[in-house]
Amino acid sequence: MVLPERGRRCSRLLTKTFVLGAQNVKGAVKNHSINEPGVIAGIMLSVLARAPSWAGMALPSLLLRPVAVVSVIERSMTHQEALPKLPVPPLKQTCERYLSTLEPLVTSEELAHTRTLIAEFLRSGGVGDRLQKGLERRARKTENWLSDWWMQSVYLDSRMPVPVYTSPAVVLPQMHFQDQQGQMRFAAKLIAGVLDFKRMIDNKTLPVEYLGGKPLCMNQYYQVLSSCRIPGPKKDTVVNYATGTSPSTHITVVHNFQFFILDVYSSNGIPLTVDQIYVQLEKIWNSSLQTNKEPIGILTSNHRNTWGKAYNNLIRDKTNKESVRTIQKSIFLVCLDAPMPRVSDDIFYSKVAAQMLHGGGSRWNSGNRWFDKTLQFIVGEDGSCGLTYEHAPSEGPPIVFLVDHVVKYMNKTEFRRAPMVPLPLPQKLRFNITPEIKKDIEKAKQNMNIMVPDLDVRVFNFSHFGKKYLKSIKTSPDAFIQMALQLAYYRMYQTCCPTYESASLRMFKLGRTEAIRSTSTESLRFVQAMDDQSKQDTEKLALLEQAIQAHRAYTHMAIHGQAIDRHLLGLRMQAIEDLTSLPEIFMDTSYAVATHFNLFSSQVGSKTDCVMCIGPMVPDGYGICYNPMANHIHLAVTAFNSCEETNATRLAKLLKAALLDMKSLVEQTLRP
Ligand code: COA
C-alpha cells in the first residue's frame, strides 16, 4: 500500500511550492496560512514520569470543567476586566517544544537541519530575540496580542468559500413533523428560544463559564447575534449591529430562496410570543410558494474574491443594497428548507450534516442561505434540523451553549393560542437581478455543485460507551478519544500525521483557541505497539497510558497559553509587521510538514444530543468533531472525495474499532 508515502509526498510538494514562492514574504505567509494555524510543540516528559496506573487514583485534575454560575451585570463586567492577558511564552521553551513535536513527524535529517536553524534563530541578539521583543511590546500595548492577527490571518484574509472550508455546522436530532404546521411550530419555538437567550446577552446576565475553577472570557457570546461577515475583493470585514443607536430588532427568514424581514419585538419592545411568531411564519410560507426564484443567497457561498466582486456589483442597485443590509443587520437567520431526497436511516445524519454544511447544492437548499450571516438555524420540512455559523466571530462552545439553552427553552415551552394582536405582514426583501448578477449566480451555482459531491461526510453515534465509562476507568475521555483517532489513522495509513485539536484560550481576555498537537512520540509508540503480536498487553496498556499522559500534559500547556502554534504564528506576523524577511525556520520543510494537519479535530461537548461538523483543513485531510455524552459519543468525520487517499466512512469505521479495541485492552489487562 503506497498511501502513507503519497500523503507524505503531498506535504513535501506543498513545502516546495511554499519555499519557492517565498521571495515575497507577505505572499509566502499568505499561501502558507491557508492551512493555518501554524506550528508545533513538545511533550512534558517530566509529567510522564509521574503517570499513575490505570487501577490507581484519578489523574490530578489538569482539566477543566466548565461550570456555569449566574452573574449580574456589574460582576460580569468586573470579571471580564479582571481576566489575565494572553502571555507570550518564553522563546527558548517554544523552540524546544517545537523540536520535540517534530520527532514523530519528520526524518532524522530534516530534524537535524531544523535544529541548526533553531540554534541560529535563538542566537543571542539574533532574529528570534528581536521578534520576541516585538511580540512582548505588542502584548503590553494591546488587550490580546494575538486576537486581531488571528481574526485577520485565519478568517478575514482567507479567500476560500466559507461553507465547508471554514463554517462549522451543528446537527440536531431529527424531528418528526406530521405536516408543515409542525415544521413552523418548531421554528417558532426555536426563534423564541434564541430571543430568550438574547435577553441574557442584552441584560448582561449571561452565566460566566469556568474552566478548572478559572473564569472564562465571555466576549464571543456578544459577537454571535446581529453580526455578519461582509465580503471584500481582497479581504473581508465583520460588522455587529447588536448595540449602537438602533440595535437590530428583526430576524431574516428564508423560504424557497426568498428572504423576509420578521420583526420579533412588538412596538413596546417585548418579544413576540411563540404563537405570534408561528402566525408570522405561516404568512411568510404562504407568500413564498413559488419555487422558481433565483437563489440569490448562493452568491455568499462563492470564493471570497469572486463574491467580493459580485457583492459590489449586487449592491450598486439601491433596492438590492437595502435588502442586503437588512439581512446583515438581522439578529439571525432562519432557513425553512425544502425536503432533501430520502436516504436510508444509517446515513440520515450524514446527509443532514452535509445539508447543514453546504445546503445540498443549487437544486436543493444551498440558495436558501446567507452564508455570511454569523448564525443560521435550519429547519427542514423532512425533520432535518441544525445550524451553520460563520466562524470569524466565535468558536463552537458558545454556539453549542446557546443551542443547549434553546433546546431547554423549547422543551419547557408550551404552544399556547392567545388572543391575537394583528401584526403586519412580514416584508419580502426585493432583489433586482440584472444579467450580470444572473451570471454571478450561475457561476456560484456551478462552484457549489462541484463542492457538494466533493464533500464526504460520515456522522455516527458510537453507542458502546461514553464519558461515564471512561471516567470510571480513571482516564480522560478527551485524551482516550484522541488516542483512538491516532490508532485509526495509523491502521489506515501505517504512519502518523500532524494532528490538531482545538483547545480553548478563553482563560485569557479575548482568548480564542490554541492547537493541541495530539501526535507525539508517545502516541506513535502506542499505535505501533497496538497491533504488534510480539508485544504483551501489559506493555501496550503502559504505552497507551503514557500517550494519554502526554496528551493531557499538552492540553494543560495549551489552555494555559504555553503551547507553540500561536506563539510561532505571532513571531511570523511580527516579522511581516517589521517588514523583515521571514526567518529560515518558517521556510523549512519540517515547518511545512508539521503545519499540514491531516487530522483536524475538535471536541465540542453539549448537553443536547447533537454533533458539530467541520470540513478538513487540508485537501488530503480529515475534519473530525465529537461530543462525548454520558453513555455514548457522537462523531462526525469529513474528507474530500477528490483526494484518492481519504475516505471518511473508512476512517469512521476504524475509529469505532479503535475505541472498542482500546476498551478491550484496558479490560483484559486489568482483569484480576
Ligand atoms: N479520571 C476521572 N475523570 C477524569 C480524568 C481521570 N483521569 N481525566 C478527566 N476526567 C474528567 C474531567 O474531570 C471531566 O469531568 P466533567 O465531565 O465532570 O467535567 C471529564 O472527565 C472530561 O475531561 P476531559 O475529557 O479530560 O477533557 P475536557 O472535557 O476538559 O476537554 C478540551 C478538553 C481540550 C476539549 C477542553 O479543554 C477545551 O479546550 N475545549 C474547547 C474546545 C474548543 O474551543 N473547540 C473549538 C471548536 S470551534
XYZ file of C-alpha atoms and ligand atoms in Angstrom:
720
model
C 0.000 0.000 0.000
C 1.503 3.326 -1.043
C -0.869 5.664 0.716
C 1.351 6.932 3.525
C 4.149 7.742 1.150
C 1.792 9.590 -1.160
C 0.384 11.527 1.743
C 3.838 12.455 2.862
C 4.811 13.411 -0.711
C 1.868 15.755 -0.837
C 3.189 17.580 2.222
C 6.642 17.741 0.676
C 5.205 19.161 -2.530
C 3.428 21.851 -0.600
C 6.701 22.643 1.147
C 8.446 23.081 -2.142
C 5.782 25.409 -3.500
C 5.956 27.392 -0.333
C 9.729 27.753 -0.318
C 9.858 28.679 -3.996
C 7.158 31.280 -3.611
C 8.715 32.832 -0.567
C 10.653 35.684 -2.093
C 7.748 37.902 -1.301
C 7.418 37.491 2.436
C 3.811 38.609 2.708
C 2.756 36.459 -0.232
C 4.509 33.446 1.182
C 2.906 33.758 4.553
C -0.464 34.162 2.963
C -0.023 30.984 0.904
C 1.021 29.175 3.949
C -1.662 30.473 6.215
C -4.334 28.746 4.130
C -3.769 25.763 6.354
C -3.121 27.886 9.409
C -2.898 27.754 12.482
C 0.890 27.481 12.386
C 3.182 25.093 14.291
C 4.062 22.544 16.874
C 5.012 21.781 20.458
C 6.703 19.457 22.885
C 5.754 16.907 25.440
C 6.489 17.415 29.087
C 8.453 14.282 29.835
C 8.706 15.038 33.493
C 4.936 14.768 33.743
C 5.003 11.395 32.007
C 7.359 10.018 34.582
C 4.624 10.642 37.116
C 1.918 8.804 35.154
C -0.396 6.998 37.544
C -1.568 3.477 36.832
C -4.951 2.611 35.351
C -6.048 0.979 38.528
C -4.771 3.935 40.533
C -6.320 7.178 41.504
C -7.770 9.761 39.163
C -5.218 11.940 37.482
C -4.609 15.293 39.080
C -7.247 17.473 37.540
C -5.282 19.197 34.793
C -8.602 19.934 33.196
C -11.046 21.964 33.146
C -14.614 21.682 33.975
C -16.852 24.325 32.520
C -19.115 25.311 35.379
C -21.812 27.881 34.878
C -22.589 30.359 37.616
C -25.025 33.210 37.315
C -23.570 36.642 37.293
C -25.132 40.069 37.298
C -24.089 42.903 35.067
C -21.545 44.512 37.406
C -19.972 41.199 38.269
C -19.822 40.213 34.635
C -18.018 43.426 33.693
C -15.601 43.119 36.605
C -14.924 39.520 35.692
C -14.151 40.475 32.092
C -11.862 43.322 33.147
C -10.043 41.095 35.606
C -9.157 38.363 33.109
C -5.422 37.862 32.629
C -3.740 38.791 29.363
C -2.605 36.071 26.971
C 1.085 35.502 27.771
C 3.905 35.429 25.245
C 5.679 32.131 26.078
C 9.470 32.138 26.511
C 11.158 31.831 23.110
C 13.543 29.033 24.099
C 10.677 26.991 25.578
C 8.659 27.238 22.345
C 11.657 26.302 20.201
C 12.459 23.256 22.331
C 8.849 22.120 22.319
C 8.685 22.647 18.581
C 11.654 20.326 18.080
C 10.149 17.605 20.250
C 6.820 17.702 18.408
C 8.693 17.262 15.132
C 10.220 13.979 16.290
C 7.379 11.644 15.213
C 6.684 13.639 12.034
C 9.908 14.288 10.129
C 13.019 12.337 9.114
C 16.176 12.494 11.238
C 17.933 14.549 8.502
C 15.081 17.044 8.452
C 15.122 17.255 12.223
C 18.887 17.814 12.273
C 18.536 20.623 9.739
C 15.753 22.232 11.784
C 17.889 22.029 14.927
C 20.577 24.053 13.145
C 18.026 26.649 12.027
C 16.592 26.891 15.535
C 20.058 27.334 17.042
C 20.675 30.215 14.648
C 17.215 31.678 15.364
C 17.920 31.584 19.102
C 21.381 33.165 18.820
C 21.657 35.940 21.374
C 20.788 39.294 19.796
C 19.592 37.451 16.678
C 16.344 37.481 14.763
C 14.428 35.395 17.346
C 15.307 37.831 20.137
C 14.234 40.800 18.063
C 10.867 39.274 17.094
C 10.216 38.116 20.646
C 10.831 41.626 21.972
C 8.442 42.985 19.338
C 5.794 40.497 20.460
C 6.280 41.366 24.112
C 5.917 45.073 23.276
C 2.702 44.308 21.405
C 1.428 42.266 24.374
C 1.999 45.235 26.697
C 0.148 47.625 24.393
C -2.882 45.509 23.449
C -5.603 43.631 25.315
C -4.608 40.472 23.473
C -1.518 40.403 21.256
C -2.993 37.654 19.084
C -6.697 38.336 18.606
C -6.556 40.870 15.725
C -3.865 38.935 13.869
C -5.824 35.746 14.380
C -9.094 37.145 13.082
C -7.365 38.703 10.094
C -4.997 35.937 9.015
C -7.173 32.909 9.699
C -10.602 34.215 8.749
C -10.879 37.576 7.036
C -7.877 37.210 4.717
C -8.860 33.663 3.786
C -10.244 33.554 0.252
C -11.759 30.079 0.420
C -15.569 29.776 0.393
C -16.980 29.891 3.922
C -19.284 26.839 3.647
C -17.315 23.597 4.108
C -13.934 25.371 4.364
C -14.443 27.490 7.485
C -18.068 27.450 8.677
C -18.880 24.580 11.045
C -22.366 23.101 11.319
C -24.386 21.541 14.115
C -26.680 18.553 13.538
C -29.662 18.298 15.895
C -31.840 15.199 16.426
C -34.346 14.538 13.663
C -37.824 15.967 14.208
C -40.847 14.015 13.046
C -43.106 16.743 11.701
C -46.528 15.500 10.708
C -47.104 18.481 8.441
C -45.868 21.981 7.578
C -47.550 23.331 10.692
C -45.304 21.058 12.720
C -42.226 22.451 10.985
C -43.340 26.028 11.615
C -44.343 25.404 15.210
C -40.850 24.024 15.801
C -39.252 27.026 14.065
C -41.416 29.433 16.085
C -40.352 27.862 19.375
C -36.748 27.864 18.276
C -36.887 31.574 17.416
C -38.476 32.348 20.795
C -35.734 30.299 22.477
C -32.974 32.310 20.780
C -34.714 35.549 21.795
C -34.804 34.263 25.361
C -31.057 33.707 25.125
C -30.656 37.210 23.664
C -32.381 38.599 26.749
C -29.420 37.369 28.818
C -26.993 38.967 26.364
C -28.901 42.270 26.411
C -29.202 42.316 30.219
C -25.653 41.082 30.585
C -26.888 38.327 32.878
C -25.283 35.531 30.920
C -23.703 32.976 33.264
C -19.938 33.267 33.372
C -18.327 29.965 32.419
C -15.462 28.451 34.377
C -12.727 26.058 33.352
C -10.668 24.344 36.019
C -12.008 26.868 38.537
C -10.979 29.860 36.414
C -13.467 32.259 34.813
C -13.544 32.373 31.033
C -13.716 35.301 28.619
C -17.352 35.754 27.563
C -16.667 38.153 24.696
C -17.561 35.677 21.921
C -21.140 35.438 23.185
C -21.593 39.126 22.435
C -20.435 38.700 18.845
C -22.759 35.907 17.757
C -26.089 37.707 17.353
C -26.769 40.620 14.980
C -23.476 40.217 13.171
C -22.405 39.381 9.659
C -19.318 38.963 7.532
C -19.008 41.413 4.641
C -17.071 40.238 1.578
C -14.317 42.313 0.055
C -12.391 41.773 -3.164
C -9.170 41.168 -1.169
C -10.239 40.754 2.435
C -13.462 40.685 4.426
C -14.758 42.504 7.482
C -17.254 41.617 10.211
C -19.959 44.013 11.379
C -22.021 43.793 14.537
C -25.347 45.569 14.986
C -26.149 44.349 18.494
C -25.585 47.713 20.114
C -25.480 51.331 18.946
C -28.272 53.785 18.276
C -30.586 51.347 16.516
C -29.850 47.772 17.575
C -31.445 45.069 15.435
C -34.989 44.023 16.263
C -35.698 41.689 13.339
C -34.601 38.310 12.092
C -34.426 37.125 8.475
C -36.445 34.114 7.360
C -35.709 32.432 4.041
C -38.001 30.008 2.272
C -37.838 28.872 -1.353
C -34.840 31.245 -1.803
C -36.992 34.244 -0.813
C -35.896 36.423 2.100
C -38.272 38.088 4.595
C -37.881 40.530 7.476
C -39.600 39.265 10.574
C -39.846 41.873 13.342
C -39.591 39.852 16.513
C -40.340 42.601 19.021
C -43.649 44.370 19.413
C -43.727 48.175 19.499
C -43.203 48.205 23.278
C -40.009 46.180 22.934
C -41.459 42.878 24.168
C -40.534 39.771 22.148
C -43.334 38.182 20.119
C -44.842 35.070 21.666
C -44.326 31.638 20.110
C -47.880 31.822 18.866
C -47.354 35.205 17.209
C -44.100 34.070 15.602
C -45.879 30.995 14.262
C -48.580 33.120 12.630
C -45.919 35.327 11.039
C -44.071 32.277 9.732
C -47.277 30.990 8.180
C -47.676 34.299 6.346
C -44.097 34.044 5.102
C -44.688 30.484 3.939
C -47.808 31.432 2.038
C -46.092 34.383 0.377
C -43.196 32.280 -0.904
C -44.780 29.254 -2.537
C -43.172 29.842 -5.938
C -40.173 27.585 -6.362
C -38.642 29.127 -9.469
C -36.914 32.091 -7.815
C -33.259 32.962 -8.380
C -31.215 31.522 -5.483
C -29.600 34.864 -4.695
C -28.204 33.574 -1.384
C -25.937 31.138 -3.202
C -23.697 34.093 -4.093
C -22.464 34.028 -0.479
C -21.071 30.522 -0.949
C -18.522 31.547 -3.527
C -14.783 32.009 -3.328
C -14.362 35.239 -1.350
C -12.664 37.252 -4.130
C -15.389 36.268 -6.571
C -18.145 37.027 -4.070
C -16.407 40.293 -3.120
C -16.611 41.454 -6.732
C -20.157 40.161 -7.213
C -21.162 41.890 -3.965
C -20.084 45.297 -5.233
C -21.990 44.627 -8.389
C -25.086 43.494 -6.450
C -25.294 46.477 -4.095
C -24.847 49.019 -6.885
C -28.641 48.806 -7.147
C -30.338 50.737 -4.314
C -33.078 48.145 -3.655
C -30.543 45.322 -3.550
C -28.332 47.300 -1.218
C -31.190 47.840 1.228
C -32.170 44.164 1.119
C -28.602 43.036 1.721
C -28.181 45.494 4.629
C -31.414 44.198 6.172
C -30.103 40.622 6.105
C -26.730 41.697 7.501
C -28.384 43.661 10.300
C -30.812 40.938 11.351
C -30.335 39.180 14.685
C -30.000 35.789 12.998
C -31.356 33.865 10.040
C -33.849 31.014 9.900
C -33.811 28.797 6.813
C -37.032 26.875 6.177
C -35.598 24.167 3.947
C -37.246 22.050 1.281
C -37.098 18.282 1.928
C -33.929 16.533 0.782
C -34.037 13.239 -1.172
C -34.847 10.349 1.173
C -31.953 8.178 2.307
C -31.639 5.076 4.461
C -31.654 5.543 8.228
C -27.973 4.700 8.661
C -26.858 7.660 6.548
C -29.648 10.069 7.508
C -27.489 12.129 9.887
C -24.565 12.161 7.462
C -26.913 13.611 4.872
C -28.201 16.176 7.368
C -24.633 17.156 8.245
C -23.926 17.803 4.561
C -27.147 19.808 4.287
C -26.099 21.924 7.283
C -22.575 22.411 5.916
C -23.500 23.386 2.342
C -27.232 23.034 1.693
C -27.015 20.112 -0.723
C -26.399 22.018 -3.978
C -28.129 24.608 -6.128
C -31.118 22.303 -6.832
C -31.728 21.877 -3.127
C -31.071 24.297 -0.278
C -27.717 25.966 -0.971
C -29.525 29.082 -2.194
C -31.714 29.044 0.909
C -28.849 30.519 2.959
C -26.873 33.683 3.557
C -23.544 32.059 4.409
C -22.019 35.355 5.599
C -24.526 35.548 8.434
C -22.964 34.535 11.732
C -25.847 32.372 12.859
C -28.283 30.477 10.620
C -30.741 27.962 12.028
C -32.006 25.399 9.556
C -35.349 23.625 9.850
C -36.163 21.209 7.027
C -39.618 20.047 6.009
C -38.302 16.473 6.343
C -37.354 16.985 10.006
C -33.668 17.713 9.413
C -32.615 20.404 11.893
C -29.449 22.179 12.871
C -27.442 25.254 12.119
C -24.372 26.608 10.425
C -22.303 29.512 11.652
C -19.723 31.791 10.142
C -16.618 31.142 12.199
C -14.906 34.555 12.354
C -16.695 35.918 15.456
C -16.901 32.759 17.572
C -15.762 29.246 18.376
C -18.069 26.251 18.730
C -18.584 26.141 22.528
C -20.578 29.421 22.799
C -22.730 28.301 19.868
C -23.451 24.957 21.487
C -24.145 26.631 24.835
C -26.739 28.726 23.003
C -28.174 25.560 21.436
C -28.465 23.936 24.881
C -30.348 26.965 26.151
C -32.693 26.994 23.154
C -33.415 23.249 23.374
C -34.174 23.543 27.106
C -36.441 26.511 26.411
C -38.244 24.606 23.647
C -38.796 21.579 25.867
C -40.433 23.579 28.597
C -42.441 25.924 26.389
C -45.998 25.003 25.593
C -47.554 26.175 22.374
C -50.442 28.298 23.575
C -53.035 30.037 21.460
C -53.508 33.544 22.853
C -55.822 36.307 21.654
C -54.080 37.634 18.576
C -52.989 41.211 18.132
C -52.908 41.843 14.380
C -49.328 42.011 13.181
C -48.126 43.457 9.859
C -47.266 41.113 7.007
C -43.531 40.321 7.139
C -41.893 42.227 4.323
C -40.326 40.300 1.452
C -36.869 41.580 0.510
C -36.676 42.589 -3.154
C -33.735 41.966 -5.442
C -33.336 43.338 -8.949
C -31.468 40.670 -10.879
C -29.514 42.233 -13.740
C -27.928 39.994 -16.415
C -24.568 40.477 -14.705
C -25.950 39.370 -11.308
C -27.609 36.405 -13.019
C -24.208 35.457 -14.423
C -22.665 35.677 -10.933
C -25.434 33.450 -9.566
C -24.800 30.876 -12.310
C -21.089 30.902 -11.501
C -21.820 30.424 -7.786
C -24.210 27.548 -8.603
C -21.541 25.829 -10.680
C -18.950 26.147 -7.912
C -21.365 24.898 -5.282
C -22.282 21.933 -7.471
C -18.609 20.989 -7.609
C -18.147 21.480 -3.874
C -21.167 19.390 -2.832
C -20.193 15.999 -4.331
C -16.619 16.592 -3.206
C -17.509 16.518 0.477
C -17.549 13.105 2.078
C -19.354 13.213 5.462
C -19.944 10.452 7.959
C -21.853 11.132 11.171
C -22.366 8.312 13.641
C -23.314 7.569 17.188
C -20.802 5.371 18.963
C -23.179 3.698 21.381
C -20.931 1.228 23.250
C -19.722 3.619 25.948
C -19.284 7.287 26.720
C -17.710 9.713 29.147
C -19.129 7.956 32.202
C -17.348 4.686 31.477
C -14.065 6.423 30.607
C -14.182 8.405 33.820
C -14.922 5.211 35.746
C -11.653 3.686 34.496
C -9.903 6.864 35.651
C -8.943 8.206 32.296
C -9.514 11.453 30.423
C -12.303 10.899 27.875
C -10.845 13.505 25.539
C -7.346 12.013 25.558
C -8.747 8.486 25.109
C -10.759 9.536 22.039
C -7.773 11.388 20.597
C -5.615 8.265 21.003
C -8.325 6.197 19.294
C -8.114 8.658 16.419
C -4.347 8.186 16.299
C -4.823 4.419 16.213
C -7.493 4.593 13.497
C -5.290 6.791 11.313
C -2.258 4.562 11.846
C -4.243 1.458 10.937
C -5.368 3.140 7.739
C -2.019 4.586 6.621
C 0.670 2.799 8.679
C 2.058 6.186 9.602
C 1.074 9.059 11.853
C 0.368 12.604 10.755
C 0.265 16.115 12.236
C -2.909 16.315 14.317
C -4.660 19.428 15.533
C -7.154 19.520 18.373
C -8.715 22.846 19.361
C -8.106 23.981 22.916
C -9.737 26.960 24.494
C -7.673 30.064 25.320
C -10.679 31.716 26.948
C -8.967 31.827 30.342
C -7.371 34.951 28.830
C -9.023 38.186 27.785
C -10.319 37.901 24.185
C -8.803 34.415 24.005
C -9.794 32.138 21.109
C -8.032 28.798 20.598
C -4.657 27.097 20.658
C -3.715 23.803 18.996
C -3.161 20.642 20.990
C -0.770 18.522 18.951
C -2.122 15.056 19.615
C 0.594 13.224 17.695
C 3.533 12.654 19.999
C 6.448 10.304 20.288
C 4.348 8.513 22.924
C 1.243 8.254 20.731
C 3.334 6.842 17.899
C 4.863 4.211 20.208
C 1.399 3.200 21.350
C -0.160 2.871 17.889
C 2.848 0.935 16.591
C 2.610 -1.484 19.513
C -1.147 -1.965 19.491
C -1.267 -4.434 16.568
C 2.177 -5.882 17.175
C 1.720 -9.575 18.024
C 5.107 -9.706 19.734
C 4.023 -7.210 22.392
C 2.256 -8.136 25.630
C -0.996 -6.429 26.537
C 0.555 -5.012 29.703
C 3.179 -3.240 27.609
C 0.546 -1.945 25.191
C -1.500 -0.622 28.059
C 1.518 1.103 29.596
C 2.186 2.760 26.224
C -1.437 3.863 25.932
C -1.237 5.296 29.418
C 1.910 7.263 28.527
C 0.327 8.540 25.310
C -2.719 9.735 27.250
C -0.497 11.443 29.804
C 1.423 13.190 27.031
C -1.852 14.399 25.565
C -3.050 15.707 28.889
C 0.228 17.469 29.502
C -0.029 19.166 26.122
C -3.650 20.130 26.796
C -2.652 21.726 30.077
C 0.071 23.671 28.319
C -2.299 24.758 25.534
C -5.124 26.086 27.680
C -2.610 27.975 29.813
C -1.179 29.779 26.785
C 2.136 27.896 26.794
C 1.787 25.812 23.619
C 3.654 26.666 20.468
C 1.388 27.188 17.462
C 0.033 30.634 18.327
C 3.457 31.801 19.502
C 5.070 30.759 16.215
C 2.241 32.440 14.305
C 2.899 35.585 16.346
C 6.623 35.514 15.531
C 5.789 35.175 11.837
C 3.281 38.008 11.952
C 5.806 40.166 13.814
C 8.336 39.584 11.017
C 5.720 40.696 8.494
C 4.870 43.798 10.512
C 8.556 44.648 10.825
C 8.856 44.210 7.036
C 11.832 41.921 7.516
C 12.459 38.695 5.682
C 10.742 35.626 7.047
C 13.082 33.669 9.387
C 14.504 30.476 7.935
C 12.637 28.303 10.450
C 9.399 29.177 8.633
C 10.838 28.317 5.215
C 11.891 24.908 6.400
C 10.479 21.568 5.181
C 9.819 20.498 8.785
C 7.646 23.545 9.342
C 5.541 22.854 6.257
C 5.163 19.186 7.186
C 4.239 19.965 10.777
C 1.599 22.534 9.851
C -0.079 20.322 7.271
C -2.732 18.992 9.629
C -4.124 15.835 8.048
C -6.200 15.359 11.158
C -8.069 18.486 12.226
C -10.213 17.750 15.256
C -12.287 19.313 17.959
C -14.294 18.229 20.943
C -17.455 20.300 21.262
C -19.418 18.968 24.182
C -23.034 19.790 24.880
C -26.000 18.747 26.985
C -28.083 18.317 23.833
C -27.732 15.148 21.747
C -26.063 16.883 18.837
C -22.800 16.944 16.952
C -20.764 19.680 15.367
C -19.151 19.055 11.958
C -16.182 20.724 10.309
C -14.553 20.351 6.915
C -10.922 19.153 6.623
C -8.169 21.756 6.956
C -6.086 20.397 4.070
C -7.029 18.750 0.744
C -5.730 15.349 1.858
C -7.025 15.506 5.396
C -9.980 14.887 7.675
C -12.190 17.107 9.825
C -13.325 15.329 12.991
C -15.687 16.579 15.680
C -17.004 14.669 18.655
C -19.367 15.163 21.524
C -18.769 12.704 24.367
C -22.077 12.233 26.192
C -22.504 10.162 29.369
C -23.130 6.795 27.665
C -22.357 7.362 24.000
C -20.238 9.552 21.734
C -21.459 11.486 18.701
C -18.833 11.718 15.992
C -18.596 13.445 12.619
C -15.846 12.763 10.072
C -15.361 14.681 6.824
C -12.934 14.325 3.908
C -12.747 15.355 0.261
C -13.744 12.834 -2.406
C -11.296 14.478 -4.816
C -8.472 13.113 -2.689
C -7.974 9.453 -3.596
C -6.272 8.767 -0.305
C -9.000 9.812 2.104
C -12.272 8.110 2.942
C -14.498 9.405 5.753
C -16.544 6.202 6.032
C -13.445 4.078 6.327
C -11.852 6.295 8.963
C -15.154 6.363 10.873
C -15.235 2.531 10.911
C -11.620 2.345 12.039
C -12.300 4.903 14.755
C -15.152 2.822 16.097
C -12.958 -0.310 16.053
C -10.102 1.570 17.743
C -12.366 2.732 20.580
C -13.599 -0.831 21.119
C -10.131 -2.390 20.907
C -8.723 0.102 23.395
C -11.560 -0.657 25.792
C -10.838 -4.412 25.452
C -7.150 -3.784 26.052
C -7.905 -1.928 29.276
C -10.406 -4.532 30.488
C -8.400 -7.623 29.572
C -5.219 -6.277 31.075
C -6.799 -5.120 34.285
C -8.947 -8.242 34.742
C -7.938 -9.934 38.028
N -10.224 10.193 35.838
C -11.517 10.517 36.009
N -12.100 11.556 35.378
C -11.345 12.301 34.544
C -9.980 12.017 34.329
C -9.422 10.895 35.024
N -8.152 10.542 34.867
N -9.496 12.928 33.465
C -10.507 13.748 33.146
N -11.623 13.384 33.798
C -12.949 14.011 33.784
C -12.847 15.512 33.901
O -12.753 15.904 35.243
C -14.140 15.946 33.248
O -15.198 15.771 34.149
P -16.633 16.528 33.999
O -17.327 15.909 32.810
O -17.304 16.209 35.266
O -16.311 17.959 33.815
C -14.329 14.943 32.122
O -13.561 13.799 32.516
C -13.863 15.414 30.770
O -12.482 15.712 30.798
P -11.529 15.509 29.531
O -12.180 14.557 28.596
O -10.175 15.144 30.019
O -11.373 16.893 28.868
P -12.252 18.224 28.846
O -13.704 17.938 28.828
O -11.737 19.047 29.923
O -11.888 18.827 27.425
C -10.659 20.153 25.857
C -10.582 19.055 26.956
C -9.297 20.321 25.270
C -11.620 19.711 24.766
C -11.166 21.450 26.538
O -10.274 21.862 27.490
C -11.292 22.606 25.593
O -10.370 23.399 25.442
N -12.462 22.736 24.933
C -12.704 23.792 23.969
C -12.585 23.259 22.577
C -12.838 24.346 21.561
O -12.742 25.516 21.804
N -13.194 23.942 20.362
C -13.465 24.935 19.333
C -14.191 24.341 18.230
S -14.619 25.540 17.021
